[in-house]
Short mmCIF file of C-alpha atoms and ligand atoms in Angstrom, two decimals:
data_model
loop_
_atom_site.label_atom_id
_atom_site.label_comp_id
_atom_site.label_asym_id
_atom_site.label_seq_id
_atom_site.Cartn_x
_atom_site.Cartn_y
_atom_site.Cartn_z
CA MET A 1 -12.85 -4.70 28.30
CA ILE A 2 -11.63 -1.53 26.01
CA LEU A 3 -13.86 0.70 28.29
CA GLN A 4 -15.05 -0.03 32.12
CA VAL A 5 -17.31 2.37 33.56
CA ALA A 6 -17.95 2.50 37.47
CA ASN A 7 -20.37 4.05 39.68
CA LEU A 8 -20.11 7.29 37.46
CA ASP A 9 -21.71 10.45 38.93
CA VAL A 10 -22.19 13.88 37.04
CA ASP A 11 -23.32 17.01 38.02
CA TYR A 12 -24.20 20.51 36.47
CA GLY A 13 -23.80 22.73 39.42
CA LYS A 14 -26.57 20.91 42.02
CA ALA A 15 -28.50 19.14 38.82
CA ARG A 16 -27.17 15.51 39.10
CA ALA A 17 -27.26 14.60 35.25
CA VAL A 18 -25.37 11.12 35.15
CA SER A 19 -25.83 9.14 38.28
CA ASP A 20 -24.55 5.70 39.24
CA VAL A 21 -23.54 4.69 35.67
CA SER A 22 -21.43 1.63 35.39
CA LEU A 23 -21.04 0.33 31.83
CA HIS A 24 -18.58 -1.50 29.71
CA VAL A 25 -17.41 -1.98 26.23
CA LYS A 26 -15.48 -4.93 24.58
CA PRO A 27 -12.71 -4.75 21.77
CA GLY A 28 -14.89 -4.60 18.18
CA GLU A 29 -17.94 -3.91 19.97
CA MET A 30 -20.85 -1.64 18.69
CA LEU A 31 -22.41 -0.45 21.46
CA PHE A 32 -25.66 1.62 21.05
CA LEU A 33 -27.12 3.92 24.28
CA VAL A 34 -30.81 4.70 24.05
CA GLY A 35 -33.05 7.08 25.62
CA ARG A 36 -35.37 10.41 25.76
CA ASN A 37 -34.18 13.68 24.85
CA GLY A 38 -32.44 14.62 28.79
CA ALA A 39 -31.61 11.05 29.78
CA GLY A 40 -28.43 12.08 30.27
CA LYS A 41 -26.53 10.56 27.31
CA THR A 42 -24.58 13.32 25.81
CA THR A 43 -23.08 14.03 29.05
CA LEU A 44 -22.38 10.62 29.79
CA LEU A 45 -20.17 10.49 26.46
CA LYS A 46 -18.67 14.07 27.05
CA THR A 47 -17.51 12.96 30.62
CA ILE A 48 -16.30 9.80 29.39
CA SER A 49 -14.40 11.83 26.89
CA GLY A 50 -13.04 14.19 29.39
CA PHE A 51 -14.99 17.23 28.30
CA ILE A 52 -16.49 16.94 31.20
CA ARG A 53 -15.13 15.94 34.96
CA PRO A 54 -17.55 13.45 36.85
CA THR A 55 -17.97 14.28 40.79
CA ALA A 56 -17.38 10.09 41.30
CA GLY A 57 -16.99 7.01 39.81
CA THR A 58 -13.76 5.28 37.60
CA ILE A 59 -13.48 5.57 33.71
CA ASP A 60 -10.84 2.53 32.93
CA PHE A 61 -9.75 3.06 28.92
CA ASP A 62 -7.38 0.77 27.41
CA GLY A 63 -5.64 -0.61 31.14
CA ALA A 64 -5.44 3.46 32.06
CA ASP A 65 -7.50 5.24 34.71
CA ILE A 66 -8.37 8.29 32.70
CA ALA A 67 -11.33 9.82 34.74
CA GLY A 68 -9.00 12.90 35.79
CA LEU A 69 -7.82 13.45 32.35
CA GLY A 70 -8.70 16.52 29.90
CA ALA A 71 -10.19 15.72 26.30
CA GLU A 72 -7.00 16.44 24.31
CA GLN A 73 -4.99 13.95 26.68
CA VAL A 74 -8.01 11.19 26.59
CA ALA A 75 -7.64 11.74 22.77
CA LEU A 76 -4.03 11.07 22.41
CA LYS A 77 -4.72 7.56 24.29
CA GLY A 78 -6.70 6.79 21.48
CA MET A 79 -10.41 7.76 22.01
CA ARG A 80 -12.87 10.10 19.80
CA TYR A 81 -16.00 12.10 20.61
CA VAL A 82 -17.99 13.23 17.64
CA PHE A 83 -20.26 15.80 19.02
CA GLN A 84 -24.12 16.01 18.58
CA ASP A 85 -23.95 19.03 17.18
CA LYS A 86 -22.10 18.53 14.13
CA ARG A 87 -19.61 20.96 14.34
CA VAL A 88 -16.96 21.58 11.78
CA PHE A 89 -14.65 24.97 10.93
CA SER A 90 -17.84 26.20 8.55
CA GLN A 91 -15.01 28.82 7.01
CA LEU A 92 -12.54 26.33 6.01
CA THR A 93 -12.32 23.93 3.70
CA VAL A 94 -13.19 20.40 4.25
CA ARG A 95 -9.19 19.63 3.20
CA GLU A 96 -8.69 22.43 5.84
CA ASN A 97 -10.72 20.76 8.43
CA ILE A 98 -9.01 17.49 7.86
CA GLU A 99 -5.69 18.98 7.98
CA LEU A 100 -6.47 20.29 11.58
CA ALA A 101 -7.52 17.02 12.88
CA ALA A 102 -4.25 15.32 11.26
CA TYR A 103 -2.04 17.56 12.51
CA PRO A 104 -2.16 17.13 16.41
CA ALA A 105 -2.40 13.29 15.77
CA GLY A 106 1.12 13.51 13.87
CA ILE A 107 -0.43 12.15 10.98
CA ARG A 108 0.34 12.96 7.33
CA LEU A 109 -2.13 15.41 5.26
CA ALA A 110 -2.10 12.72 2.53
CA ASP A 111 -2.68 9.65 4.61
CA ALA A 112 -5.68 11.33 6.52
CA ILE A 113 -7.23 12.16 3.65
CA ASP A 114 -7.28 8.91 2.43
CA THR A 115 -8.88 7.58 6.18
CA VAL A 116 -11.46 10.28 5.29
CA VAL A 117 -12.46 9.66 2.02
CA GLY A 118 -11.97 5.90 2.63
CA ILE A 119 -15.25 6.09 4.72
CA HIS A 120 -17.18 7.22 1.62
CA PRO A 121 -15.89 7.92 -1.93
CA ALA A 122 -18.17 10.89 -2.60
CA ILE A 123 -16.18 12.98 0.26
CA ALA A 124 -13.41 13.42 -2.43
CA LYS A 125 -15.68 15.37 -4.39
CA PHE A 126 -16.36 18.09 -1.85
CA LEU A 127 -12.71 18.44 -0.04
CA ASP A 128 -12.34 21.90 -1.43
CA SER A 129 -15.53 22.99 -0.73
CA LYS A 130 -16.22 25.43 2.21
CA ALA A 131 -17.17 23.09 5.29
CA GLY A 132 -19.97 25.77 6.36
CA GLY A 133 -21.29 24.91 2.45
CA LEU A 134 -21.80 21.10 3.57
CA SER A 135 -25.19 19.11 3.65
CA GLY A 136 -25.94 17.64 7.05
CA GLY A 137 -25.09 14.20 5.71
CA GLN A 138 -22.15 14.91 3.96
CA ARG A 139 -20.98 17.18 7.09
CA GLN A 140 -21.69 13.88 9.24
CA LEU A 141 -19.17 12.05 7.09
CA LEU A 142 -16.71 14.50 6.93
CA LEU A 143 -16.98 13.86 11.13
CA LEU A 144 -17.02 10.16 11.32
CA GLY A 145 -14.04 9.98 8.56
CA ARG A 146 -12.29 12.61 10.38
CA ALA A 147 -12.54 10.78 13.87
CA LEU A 148 -10.89 7.61 12.35
CA ILE A 149 -7.76 9.68 11.67
CA GLY A 150 -4.99 8.31 13.61
CA ASP A 151 -6.43 4.80 13.85
CA PRO A 152 -8.54 5.36 17.55
CA LYS A 153 -9.52 2.35 19.77
CA LEU A 154 -12.51 3.58 20.64
CA LEU A 155 -14.95 6.25 19.03
CA LEU A 156 -17.67 7.42 20.87
CA ILE A 157 -20.84 9.17 18.49
CA ASP A 158 -23.16 11.34 19.23
CA GLU A 159 -26.94 10.90 17.37
CA PRO A 160 -24.97 10.35 14.07
CA THR A 161 -28.62 10.31 11.94
CA GLU A 162 -30.71 13.43 14.19
CA GLY A 163 -31.64 15.99 11.86
CA LEU A 164 -31.38 13.99 8.11
CA ALA A 165 -33.67 13.09 5.92
CA GLN A 166 -34.26 9.72 4.96
CA GLY A 167 -32.11 8.88 2.08
CA THR A 168 -29.39 10.40 4.13
CA ILE A 169 -29.93 8.27 7.41
CA ARG A 170 -29.36 5.29 4.87
CA GLU A 171 -25.91 6.73 3.70
CA VAL A 172 -25.08 7.49 7.17
CA PHE A 173 -26.19 3.78 8.38
CA GLU A 174 -24.00 2.37 5.24
CA VAL A 175 -21.16 3.83 6.42
CA LEU A 176 -21.37 2.99 10.16
CA ASP A 177 -22.00 -0.58 9.16
CA GLY A 178 -18.76 -0.50 7.05
CA MET A 179 -17.25 0.83 10.30
CA LYS A 180 -18.37 -2.33 12.64
CA GLY A 181 -15.51 -4.38 13.62
CA ARG A 182 -13.01 -2.29 12.57
CA LEU A 183 -12.48 -0.14 16.23
CA SER A 184 -14.99 -0.24 19.04
CA MET A 185 -17.88 2.41 19.13
CA VAL A 186 -20.53 3.77 21.34
CA ILE A 187 -23.25 5.50 19.42
CA VAL A 188 -26.14 7.30 21.12
CA GLU A 189 -29.05 7.10 18.96
CA GLN A 190 -32.75 7.47 18.75
CA ASN A 191 -33.79 6.01 15.36
CA LEU A 192 -34.38 2.55 16.80
CA SER A 193 -34.88 0.97 13.18
CA VAL A 194 -30.51 2.24 13.05
CA VAL A 195 -29.90 0.46 16.44
CA CYS A 196 -32.32 -2.65 15.68
CA ARG A 197 -30.09 -3.06 12.76
CA LEU A 198 -26.74 -2.15 14.10
CA ALA A 199 -26.30 -3.03 17.64
CA ASP A 200 -24.44 -5.77 19.21
CA ARG A 201 -25.30 -4.80 22.60
CA VAL A 202 -27.76 -1.93 23.73
CA TYR A 203 -27.96 0.37 27.00
CA ALA A 204 -31.31 2.23 27.46
CA MET A 205 -30.84 5.30 29.72
CA ARG A 206 -33.36 6.98 32.02
CA GLU A 207 -33.16 10.29 34.27
CA GLY A 208 -29.24 9.94 34.06
CA ARG A 209 -29.14 6.15 35.12
CA ILE A 210 -28.97 2.81 33.23
CA LEU A 211 -32.24 1.52 33.01
CA ALA A 212 -31.75 -1.96 30.95
CA GLU A 213 -29.18 -3.53 29.45
CA LEU A 214 -29.97 -5.28 26.18
CA THR A 215 -27.27 -8.47 24.95
CA ASP A 216 -29.71 -10.96 23.66
CA PRO A 217 -30.17 -10.67 19.20
CA ALA A 218 -33.79 -11.27 19.01
CA ALA A 219 -34.86 -8.89 21.88
CA ILE A 220 -32.07 -6.11 19.92
CA ALA A 221 -33.60 -7.04 16.54
CA ASP A 222 -37.36 -6.45 17.62
CA GLN A 223 -37.92 -2.56 17.43
CA ALA A 224 -41.26 -2.50 19.33
CA LYS A 225 -39.34 -3.77 22.44
CA LEU A 226 -36.71 -1.20 22.13
CA GLU A 227 -39.35 1.33 22.01
CA THR A 228 -40.41 0.40 25.79
CA TYR A 229 -37.32 1.54 26.86
CA LEU A 230 -38.08 5.47 25.35
N1 ADP B 301 -24.40 22.18 30.25
C1 ADP B 301 -25.67 22.34 30.77
N2 ADP B 301 -25.68 22.79 31.78
C2 ADP B 301 -26.40 22.53 33.17
N3 ADP B 301 -27.44 21.60 32.89
C3 ADP B 301 -27.13 20.66 31.65
C4 ADP B 301 -26.07 20.95 30.79
N4 ADP B 301 -26.46 20.10 29.38
C5 ADP B 301 -27.30 19.37 30.04
N5 ADP B 301 -27.85 19.53 31.16
C6 ADP B 301 -29.32 18.93 31.56
O1 ADP B 301 -28.62 17.23 32.04
C7 ADP B 301 -29.59 16.11 32.01
C8 ADP B 301 -28.99 15.86 30.77
O2 ADP B 301 -28.49 16.39 29.50
P1 ADP B 301 -27.89 15.92 28.53
O3 ADP B 301 -27.14 15.17 28.87
O4 ADP B 301 -27.84 16.19 27.20
O5 ADP B 301 -29.38 14.30 28.13
P2 ADP B 301 -29.59 13.76 26.37
O6 ADP B 301 -28.04 13.90 25.79
O7 ADP B 301 -29.75 12.27 27.28
O8 ADP B 301 -30.47 14.39 25.34
C9 ADP B 301 -30.88 17.17 30.96
O9 ADP B 301 -31.51 17.52 32.33
C10 ADP B 301 -30.21 18.80 30.97
O10 ADP B 301 -31.08 19.49 31.00
MG1 MG B 302 -27.68 14.41 23.56
#
């Protein structure tokens, strides 16, 4: 297993947002996490990636316990989290945004740019644009490409198609499809047509807990069945 989470509890003050969650990710697997707003999906990803400390439970990543580490240390071990809010450095160019990710990873800028442009050639055309002026789809492509800098082993992606137009969702879908098998991924996604076409396995969350695990390809491909878990 590349990731093994056991009996994880996460609290915001007195409110429990993630409750006794156990899950695993296999090497090279594309795992999806579905569930309504407020189910605890973002909290779970932020906790795994070290942005939030759990109240209880263990997080084993690539053979080491990371439950006590902060986000920077977890990133150095080879995990990346792509935030739901699509945050970029708006005042900087796309190239400078890439540079800021390349530097801490010890990667040369030219190599980092190759990695980012490698996921979608269109990115080459807006390298010198201010990141704040990008469309939602362009921003998501930048974020996905940037997350691959330094060759991480596990990528956590929070709602990559949220707020995008249909044609742009297709573009992001194709990029995700192209990344499939290259590394392990956990993707939160409410667009179930994306889930049923890409997922190797699915966990459904409700009220902070894992409600179900779907492993049968026929069940995963059945969008109507997936909808019953929302
Ligand atoms: N920063 C926060 N402070 C307090 N409560 C929060 C915070 N972020 C999320 N919550 C609460 O935790 C629960 C889970 O939220 P979240 O993880 O964002 O769910 P999801 O990503 O599935 O929509 C919700 O009840 C939400 O209101
Ligand atoms: Mg969320």
